[in-house]
Amino acid sequence: MRRVAAVQMASGPNITANLLEAGKHIAGAADEGARLVVLPENFSLMPEYDQERVAAVEDDGSGPTQDFLAEQAARHRVWLVGGTVPLRSADPERPYAACLVYGPDGRRAARYDKIHLFDVQLDDTGEQYHESASTMPGRDVVTLDTDVGRLGLAICYDLRFPELFRALLDRGAQIIAVPAAFTAHTGRAHWEPLLRARSIENLVYVIAAAQGGYHVSGRETYGHSMIVDSWGGVLAQRERGAGTVCAQIDPERQHRVRRSFPSIDHRRLKGAVDVEVL
């Protein structure tokens, strides 16, 4: 049995304040015995304007947010999934949204750049989002070995694309971390069903760390950070407000589920298939 945690925040444009709060929650999760801690998307900066994200961009491998993550992972001896950090790309106006993972020794173990970008218009609320205008999309699917299990990485809007989660499964993922900042509107409709579906389809644990609350920009995020087991059951959830949720990962139970209900092995449409249109 291995304990994991998801941190929920309502980050703002003050990076120093956000890092102080994140540090408090990481320490609390470690005190509860968590060996893997996941921070939400935009944990260090939820800007009022896109220009603030560009101003806060860091070079890969160097910067205050990356230093913070390395120091926190080493101090608390945890695997730390650092939500997202804006890292420089070839386009000075469009940094990558990079999810960085640090090991208990403080060394960076993985980087995943968000692939699917949130370009939508919500007719019911009038909200419009054009993430691709300020973010460079990634391309690579990322998994890594931790002492909690083999970990796959996805970010927020990625949750709507099951083919990414199949690719993570094919790379051996047993647990998938999903830092997110779902809108309140889409969260109420889809957050939990999507998390549980991705778990059920792939018989994986899902650790979903969310932004939850009101932000300086006027945006409201849904919260409801949760940990879902490999049978789709919600082990722990925090509906609103900053804090952490913790739960136990049971690799042996996951192995038994996959052995007794081998739906992963029953797949018939792996890879490209020819479709006849009638």
PDB file of C-alpha atoms in Angstrom, residues 17-232:
ATOM      1  CA  ALA A  17       2.366  33.671  -2.543  1.00  0.00           C
ATOM      2  CA  ASN A  18       1.397  30.680  -4.669  1.00  0.00           C
ATOM      3  CA  LEU A  19       4.680  28.907  -3.985  1.00  0.00           C
ATOM      4  CA  LEU A  20       4.347  29.514  -0.251  1.00  0.00           C
ATOM      5  CA  GLU A  21       0.878  27.984  -0.292  1.00  0.00           C
ATOM      6  CA  ALA A  22       1.972  25.044  -2.441  1.00  0.00           C
ATOM      7  CA  GLY A  23       4.849  24.378  -0.048  1.00  0.00           C
ATOM      8  CA  LYS A  24       2.450  24.275   2.883  1.00  0.00           C
ATOM      9  CA  HIS A  25       0.259  21.681   1.143  1.00  0.00           C
ATOM     10  CA  ILE A  26       3.215  19.566   0.037  1.00  0.00           C
ATOM     11  CA  ALA A  27       4.466  19.485   3.637  1.00  0.00           C
ATOM     12  CA  GLY A  28       1.004  18.526   4.869  1.00  0.00           C
ATOM     13  CA  ALA A  29       0.713  15.704   2.355  1.00  0.00           C
ATOM     14  CA  ALA A  30       4.167  14.413   3.307  1.00  0.00           C
ATOM     15  CA  ASP A  31       3.212  14.531   6.985  1.00  0.00           C
ATOM     16  CA  GLU A  32       0.242  12.300   6.123  1.00  0.00           C
ATOM     17  CA  GLY A  33       2.619   9.779   4.602  1.00  0.00           C
ATOM     18  CA  ALA A  34       2.206  10.585   0.913  1.00  0.00           C
ATOM     19  CA  ARG A  35       5.055   9.336  -1.280  1.00  0.00           C
ATOM     20  CA  LEU A  36       3.666  10.929  -4.454  1.00  0.00           C
ATOM     21  CA  VAL A  37       2.181  14.462  -4.478  1.00  0.00           C
ATOM     22  CA  VAL A  38       0.455  16.062  -7.478  1.00  0.00           C
ATOM     23  CA  LEU A  39       0.030  19.845  -7.784  1.00  0.00           C
ATOM     24  CA  PRO A  40      -2.669  21.451  -9.966  1.00  0.00           C
ATOM     25  CA  GLU A  41      -2.227  23.067 -13.360  1.00  0.00           C
ATOM     26  CA  ASN A  42      -0.984  26.672 -13.085  1.00  0.00           C
ATOM     27  CA  PHE A  43      -0.166  26.109  -9.404  1.00  0.00           C
ATOM     28  CA  SER A  44       2.547  28.795  -9.387  1.00  0.00           C
ATOM     29  CA  LEU A  45       0.726  31.331 -11.542  1.00  0.00           C
ATOM     30  CA  MET A  46      -2.913  31.781 -12.515  1.00  0.00           C
ATOM     31  CA  PRO A  47      -2.496  35.072 -14.389  1.00  0.00           C
ATOM     32  CA  GLU A  48      -5.005  37.812 -14.874  1.00  0.00           C
ATOM     33  CA  TYR A  49      -3.573  38.440 -18.347  1.00  0.00           C
ATOM     34  CA  ASP A  50      -1.688  36.143 -20.720  1.00  0.00           C
ATOM     35  CA  GLN A  51       1.248  38.575 -20.759  1.00  0.00           C
ATOM     36  CA  GLU A  52       1.930  37.667 -17.123  1.00  0.00           C
ATOM     37  CA  ARG A  53       2.570  34.068 -18.113  1.00  0.00           C
ATOM     38  CA  VAL A  54       4.994  35.174 -20.819  1.00  0.00           C
ATOM     39  CA  ALA A  55       6.784  37.412 -18.308  1.00  0.00           C
ATOM     40  CA  ALA A  56       7.156  34.470 -15.917  1.00  0.00           C
ATOM     41  CA  VAL A  57       8.549  32.033 -18.484  1.00  0.00           C
ATOM     42  CA  GLU A  58      11.593  30.004 -17.401  1.00  0.00           C
ATOM     43  CA  ASP A  59      14.337  28.338 -19.386  1.00  0.00           C
ATOM     44  CA  ASP A  60      14.247  24.569 -19.257  1.00  0.00           C
ATOM     45  CA  GLY A  61      16.222  23.498 -16.199  1.00  0.00           C
ATOM     46  CA  SER A  62      16.586  26.915 -14.584  1.00  0.00           C
ATOM     47  CA  GLY A  63      14.192  29.202 -12.750  1.00  0.00           C
ATOM     48  CA  PRO A  64      12.553  29.921  -9.402  1.00  0.00           C
ATOM     49  CA  THR A  65       9.578  27.598  -9.878  1.00  0.00           C
ATOM     50  CA  GLN A  66      11.778  24.704 -11.007  1.00  0.00           C
ATOM     51  CA  ASP A  67      14.133  25.360  -8.076  1.00  0.00           C
ATOM     52  CA  PHE A  68      11.143  25.331  -5.725  1.00  0.00           C
ATOM     53  CA  LEU A  69       9.918  21.971  -7.026  1.00  0.00           C
ATOM     54  CA  ALA A  70      13.361  20.379  -6.752  1.00  0.00           C
ATOM     55  CA  GLU A  71      13.857  21.698  -3.237  1.00  0.00           C
ATOM     56  CA  GLN A  72      10.416  20.589  -2.034  1.00  0.00           C
ATOM     57  CA  ALA A  73      10.779  17.085  -3.474  1.00  0.00           C
ATOM     58  CA  ALA A  74      14.152  16.639  -1.768  1.00  0.00           C
ATOM     59  CA  ARG A  75      13.081  18.203   1.539  1.00  0.00           C
ATOM     60  CA  HIS A  76      10.034  15.989   1.924  1.00  0.00           C
ATOM     61  CA  ARG A  77      11.476  12.926   0.153  1.00  0.00           C
ATOM     62  CA  VAL A  78       8.496  12.620  -2.201  1.00  0.00           C
ATOM     63  CA  TRP A  79       7.835  12.204  -5.877  1.00  0.00           C
ATOM     64  CA  LEU A  80       6.451  15.617  -6.842  1.00  0.00           C
ATOM     65  CA  VAL A  81       4.363  16.261  -9.959  1.00  0.00           C
ATOM     66  CA  GLY A  82       4.697  19.987 -10.527  1.00  0.00           C
ATOM     67  CA  GLY A  83       1.379  20.876 -12.116  1.00  0.00           C
ATOM     68  CA  THR A  84       2.423  23.103 -15.015  1.00  0.00           C
ATOM     69  CA  VAL A  85       5.306  25.537 -15.384  1.00  0.00           C
ATOM     70  CA  PRO A  86       5.651  27.949 -18.348  1.00  0.00           C
ATOM     71  CA  LEU A  87       8.872  26.934 -20.127  1.00  0.00           C
ATOM     72  CA  ARG A  88      10.395  28.778 -23.040  1.00  0.00           C
ATOM     73  CA  SER A  89       9.653  27.605 -26.589  1.00  0.00           C
ATOM     74  CA  ALA A  90      10.835  28.815 -29.995  1.00  0.00           C
ATOM     75  CA  ASP A  91       7.934  31.289 -29.978  1.00  0.00           C
ATOM     76  CA  PRO A  92       8.557  33.991 -27.338  1.00  0.00           C
ATOM     77  CA  GLU A  93       4.801  34.590 -26.975  1.00  0.00           C
ATOM     78  CA  ARG A  94       3.852  30.923 -26.524  1.00  0.00           C
ATOM     79  CA  PRO A  95       5.667  29.006 -23.783  1.00  0.00           C
ATOM     80  CA  TYR A  96       5.068  25.319 -23.204  1.00  0.00           C
ATOM     81  CA  ALA A  97       2.781  24.276 -20.353  1.00  0.00           C
ATOM     82  CA  ALA A  98       5.247  21.793 -18.885  1.00  0.00           C
ATOM     83  CA  CYS A  99       4.423  19.239 -16.212  1.00  0.00           C
ATOM     84  CA  LEU A 100       7.685  18.509 -14.396  1.00  0.00           C
ATOM     85  CA  VAL A 101       8.259  15.522 -12.116  1.00  0.00           C
ATOM     86  CA  TYR A 102      10.964  15.483  -9.443  1.00  0.00           C
ATOM     87  CA  GLY A 103      12.157  12.497  -7.471  1.00  0.00           C
ATOM     88  CA  PRO A 104      12.878  12.260  -3.726  1.00  0.00           C
ATOM     89  CA  ASP A 105      16.500  13.159  -4.448  1.00  0.00           C
ATOM     90  CA  GLY A 106      15.416  16.506  -5.901  1.00  0.00           C
ATOM     91  CA  ARG A 107      16.402  15.608  -9.439  1.00  0.00           C
ATOM     92  CA  ARG A 108      14.031  16.081 -12.325  1.00  0.00           C
ATOM     93  CA  ALA A 109      12.779  12.724 -13.583  1.00  0.00           C
ATOM     94  CA  ALA A 110      10.388  13.714 -16.398  1.00  0.00           C
ATOM     95  CA  ARG A 111       8.877  16.545 -18.407  1.00  0.00           C
ATOM     96  CA  TYR A 112       5.541  16.423 -20.228  1.00  0.00           C
ATOM     97  CA  ASP A 113       4.348  19.330 -22.376  1.00  0.00           C
ATOM     98  CA  LYS A 114       0.569  19.651 -22.601  1.00  0.00           C
ATOM     99  CA  ILE A 115      -0.585  18.303 -25.957  1.00  0.00           C
ATOM    100  CA  HIS A 116      -4.256  19.286 -26.221  1.00  0.00           C
ATOM    101  CA  LEU A 117      -4.984  23.005 -25.842  1.00  0.00           C
ATOM    102  CA  PHE A 118      -8.284  24.462 -24.673  1.00  0.00           C
ATOM    103  CA  ASP A 119      -9.709  26.470 -27.600  1.00  0.00           C
ATOM    104  CA  VAL A 120     -13.448  26.576 -26.945  1.00  0.00           C
ATOM    105  CA  GLN A 121     -16.441  28.857 -26.690  1.00  0.00           C
ATOM    106  CA  LEU A 122     -19.031  27.983 -24.050  1.00  0.00           C
ATOM    107  CA  ASP A 123     -22.358  29.187 -25.415  1.00  0.00           C
ATOM    108  CA  ASP A 124     -24.182  28.657 -22.110  1.00  0.00           C
ATOM    109  CA  THR A 125     -21.944  31.083 -20.214  1.00  0.00           C
ATOM    110  CA  GLY A 126     -20.370  33.207 -22.948  1.00  0.00           C
ATOM    111  CA  GLU A 127     -16.874  32.172 -21.812  1.00  0.00           C
ATOM    112  CA  GLN A 128     -14.203  31.968 -24.506  1.00  0.00           C
ATOM    113  CA  TYR A 129     -10.789  30.338 -24.221  1.00  0.00           C
ATOM    114  CA  HIS A 130      -7.999  30.306 -26.810  1.00  0.00           C
ATOM    115  CA  GLU A 131      -5.147  28.552 -25.057  1.00  0.00           C
ATOM    116  CA  SER A 132      -3.214  27.966 -28.272  1.00  0.00           C
ATOM    117  CA  ALA A 133      -2.739  31.734 -28.621  1.00  0.00           C
ATOM    118  CA  SER A 134      -0.516  31.762 -25.533  1.00  0.00           C
ATOM    119  CA  THR A 135       0.746  28.171 -25.262  1.00  0.00           C
ATOM    120  CA  MET A 136       2.856  25.966 -27.516  1.00  0.00           C
ATOM    121  CA  PRO A 137       1.483  22.393 -27.742  1.00  0.00           C
ATOM    122  CA  GLY A 138       3.664  19.423 -26.888  1.00  0.00           C
ATOM    123  CA  ARG A 139       3.899  16.193 -28.860  1.00  0.00           C
ATOM    124  CA  ASP A 140       5.414  13.462 -26.689  1.00  0.00           C
ATOM    125  CA  VAL A 141       3.632  10.900 -24.503  1.00  0.00           C
ATOM    126  CA  VAL A 142       5.447  10.542 -21.176  1.00  0.00           C
ATOM    127  CA  THR A 143       5.595   7.829 -18.526  1.00  0.00           C
ATOM    128  CA  LEU A 144       8.187   7.149 -15.838  1.00  0.00           C
ATOM    129  CA  ASP A 145       8.954   4.654 -13.106  1.00  0.00           C
ATOM    130  CA  THR A 146       8.472   5.755  -9.494  1.00  0.00           C
ATOM    131  CA  ASP A 147       8.538   3.738  -6.283  1.00  0.00           C
ATOM    132  CA  VAL A 148       4.743   4.091  -6.216  1.00  0.00           C
ATOM    133  CA  GLY A 149       4.311   2.559  -9.683  1.00  0.00           C
ATOM    134  CA  ARG A 150       4.695   3.455 -13.329  1.00  0.00           C
ATOM    135  CA  LEU A 151       3.296   6.966 -13.731  1.00  0.00           C
ATOM    136  CA  GLY A 152       1.720   8.547 -16.807  1.00  0.00           C
ATOM    137  CA  LEU A 153       1.209  12.288 -17.254  1.00  0.00           C
ATOM    138  CA  ALA A 154      -1.722  14.244 -18.688  1.00  0.00           C
ATOM    139  CA  ILE A 155      -2.980  17.802 -18.176  1.00  0.00           C
ATOM    140  CA  CYS A 156      -6.552  19.138 -17.916  1.00  0.00           C
ATOM    141  CA  TYR A 157      -8.046  19.231 -21.456  1.00  0.00           C
ATOM    142  CA  ASP A 158      -6.050  16.088 -22.290  1.00  0.00           C
ATOM    143  CA  LEU A 159      -8.667  14.263 -20.227  1.00  0.00           C
ATOM    144  CA  ARG A 160     -11.092  14.443 -23.164  1.00  0.00           C
ATOM    145  CA  PHE A 161      -8.820  12.461 -25.475  1.00  0.00           C
ATOM    146  CA  PRO A 162      -8.896   8.756 -24.584  1.00  0.00           C
ATOM    147  CA  GLU A 163      -6.283   7.903 -27.202  1.00  0.00           C
ATOM    148  CA  LEU A 164      -3.656   9.680 -25.087  1.00  0.00           C
ATOM    149  CA  PHE A 165      -4.585   7.532 -22.094  1.00  0.00           C
ATOM    150  CA  ARG A 166      -4.401   4.389 -24.246  1.00  0.00           C
ATOM    151  CA  ALA A 167      -0.912   5.482 -25.301  1.00  0.00           C
ATOM    152  CA  LEU A 168       0.033   5.906 -21.636  1.00  0.00           C
ATOM    153  CA  LEU A 169      -1.367   2.459 -20.887  1.00  0.00           C
ATOM    154  CA  ASP A 170       0.645   0.972 -23.755  1.00  0.00           C
ATOM    155  CA  ARG A 171       3.739   2.469 -22.126  1.00  0.00           C
ATOM    156  CA  GLY A 172       2.980   0.620 -18.916  1.00  0.00           C
ATOM    157  CA  ALA A 173       1.118   3.266 -16.888  1.00  0.00           C
ATOM    158  CA  GLN A 174      -0.416   2.016 -13.645  1.00  0.00           C
ATOM    159  CA  ILE A 175      -1.162   5.496 -12.281  1.00  0.00           C
ATOM    160  CA  ILE A 176      -1.968   8.669 -14.224  1.00  0.00           C
ATOM    161  CA  ALA A 177      -1.523  12.149 -12.770  1.00  0.00           C
ATOM    162  CA  VAL A 178      -3.859  14.825 -14.117  1.00  0.00           C
ATOM    163  CA  PRO A 179      -3.078  18.398 -13.000  1.00  0.00           C
ATOM    164  CA  ALA A 180      -6.034  20.535 -14.090  1.00  0.00           C
ATOM    165  CA  ALA A 181      -7.893  23.839 -13.980  1.00  0.00           C
ATOM    166  CA  PHE A 182     -11.341  22.858 -15.258  1.00  0.00           C
ATOM    167  CA  THR A 183     -13.880  25.648 -15.585  1.00  0.00           C
ATOM    168  CA  ALA A 184     -16.778  25.508 -13.152  1.00  0.00           C
ATOM    169  CA  HIS A 185     -19.219  25.015 -16.038  1.00  0.00           C
ATOM    170  CA  THR A 186     -17.437  22.142 -17.768  1.00  0.00           C
ATOM    171  CA  GLY A 187     -16.396  20.652 -14.452  1.00  0.00           C
ATOM    172  CA  ARG A 188     -19.955  20.273 -13.237  1.00  0.00           C
ATOM    173  CA  ALA A 189     -20.858  18.469 -16.457  1.00  0.00           C
ATOM    174  CA  HIS A 190     -17.830  16.326 -17.197  1.00  0.00           C
ATOM    175  CA  TRP A 191     -14.993  16.301 -14.634  1.00  0.00           C
ATOM    176  CA  GLU A 192     -15.887  13.243 -12.569  1.00  0.00           C
ATOM    177  CA  PRO A 193     -17.358  11.199 -15.461  1.00  0.00           C
ATOM    178  CA  LEU A 194     -14.198  11.723 -17.516  1.00  0.00           C
ATOM    179  CA  LEU A 195     -11.843  10.854 -14.669  1.00  0.00           C
ATOM    180  CA  ARG A 196     -13.738   7.711 -13.822  1.00  0.00           C
ATOM    181  CA  ALA A 197     -14.052   6.707 -17.490  1.00  0.00           C
ATOM    182  CA  ARG A 198     -10.298   7.034 -18.066  1.00  0.00           C
ATOM    183  CA  SER A 199      -9.749   4.897 -14.964  1.00  0.00           C
ATOM    184  CA  ILE A 200     -12.262   2.235 -15.968  1.00  0.00           C
ATOM    185  CA  GLU A 201     -11.083   2.016 -19.582  1.00  0.00           C
ATOM    186  CA  ASN A 202      -7.461   1.528 -18.614  1.00  0.00           C
ATOM    187  CA  LEU A 203      -7.775  -0.060 -15.138  1.00  0.00           C
ATOM    188  CA  VAL A 204      -5.462   2.626 -13.757  1.00  0.00           C
ATOM    189  CA  TYR A 205      -5.403   4.831 -10.688  1.00  0.00           C
ATOM    190  CA  VAL A 206      -5.996   8.513 -11.489  1.00  0.00           C
ATOM    191  CA  ILE A 207      -4.715  11.329  -9.278  1.00  0.00           C
ATOM    192  CA  ALA A 208      -6.469  14.539 -10.324  1.00  0.00           C
ATOM    193  CA  ALA A 209      -5.236  17.780  -8.726  1.00  0.00           C
ATOM    194  CA  ALA A 210      -7.414  20.765  -9.574  1.00  0.00           C
ATOM    195  CA  GLN A 211      -7.671  24.483  -9.240  1.00  0.00           C
ATOM    196  CA  GLY A 212     -10.827  25.195  -7.258  1.00  0.00           C
ATOM    197  CA  GLY A 213     -12.256  28.626  -6.535  1.00  0.00           C
ATOM    198  CA  TYR A 214     -12.420  32.199  -7.818  1.00  0.00           C
ATOM    199  CA  HIS A 215      -9.447  33.865  -9.472  1.00  0.00           C
ATOM    200  CA  VAL A 216      -8.365  37.465 -10.016  1.00  0.00           C
ATOM    201  CA  SER A 217      -9.126  37.125 -13.729  1.00  0.00           C
ATOM    202  CA  GLY A 218     -12.793  36.543 -12.844  1.00  0.00           C
ATOM    203  CA  ARG A 219     -12.556  32.890 -13.783  1.00  0.00           C
ATOM    204  CA  GLU A 220     -14.105  30.243 -11.539  1.00  0.00           C
ATOM    205  CA  THR A 221     -12.543  26.783 -11.478  1.00  0.00           C
ATOM    206  CA  TYR A 222     -14.373  23.654 -10.452  1.00  0.00           C
ATOM    207  CA  GLY A 223     -12.142  22.016  -7.856  1.00  0.00           C
ATOM    208  CA  HIS A 224     -13.255  18.532  -6.802  1.00  0.00           C
ATOM    209  CA  SER A 225      -9.711  17.168  -6.751  1.00  0.00           C
ATOM    210  CA  MET A 226      -9.956  13.421  -6.408  1.00  0.00           C
ATOM    211  CA  ILE A 227      -8.158  10.100  -6.413  1.00  0.00           C
ATOM    212  CA  VAL A 228      -9.852   7.345  -8.402  1.00  0.00           C
ATOM    213  CA  ASP A 229      -8.986   3.672  -8.029  1.00  0.00           C
ATOM    214  CA  SER A 230      -8.357   1.208 -10.850  1.00  0.00           C
ATOM    215  CA  TRP A 231     -12.017   0.096 -10.822  1.00  0.00           C
ATOM    216  CA  GLY A 232     -13.366   3.636 -11.232  1.00  0.00           C
TER     217      GLY A 232
END
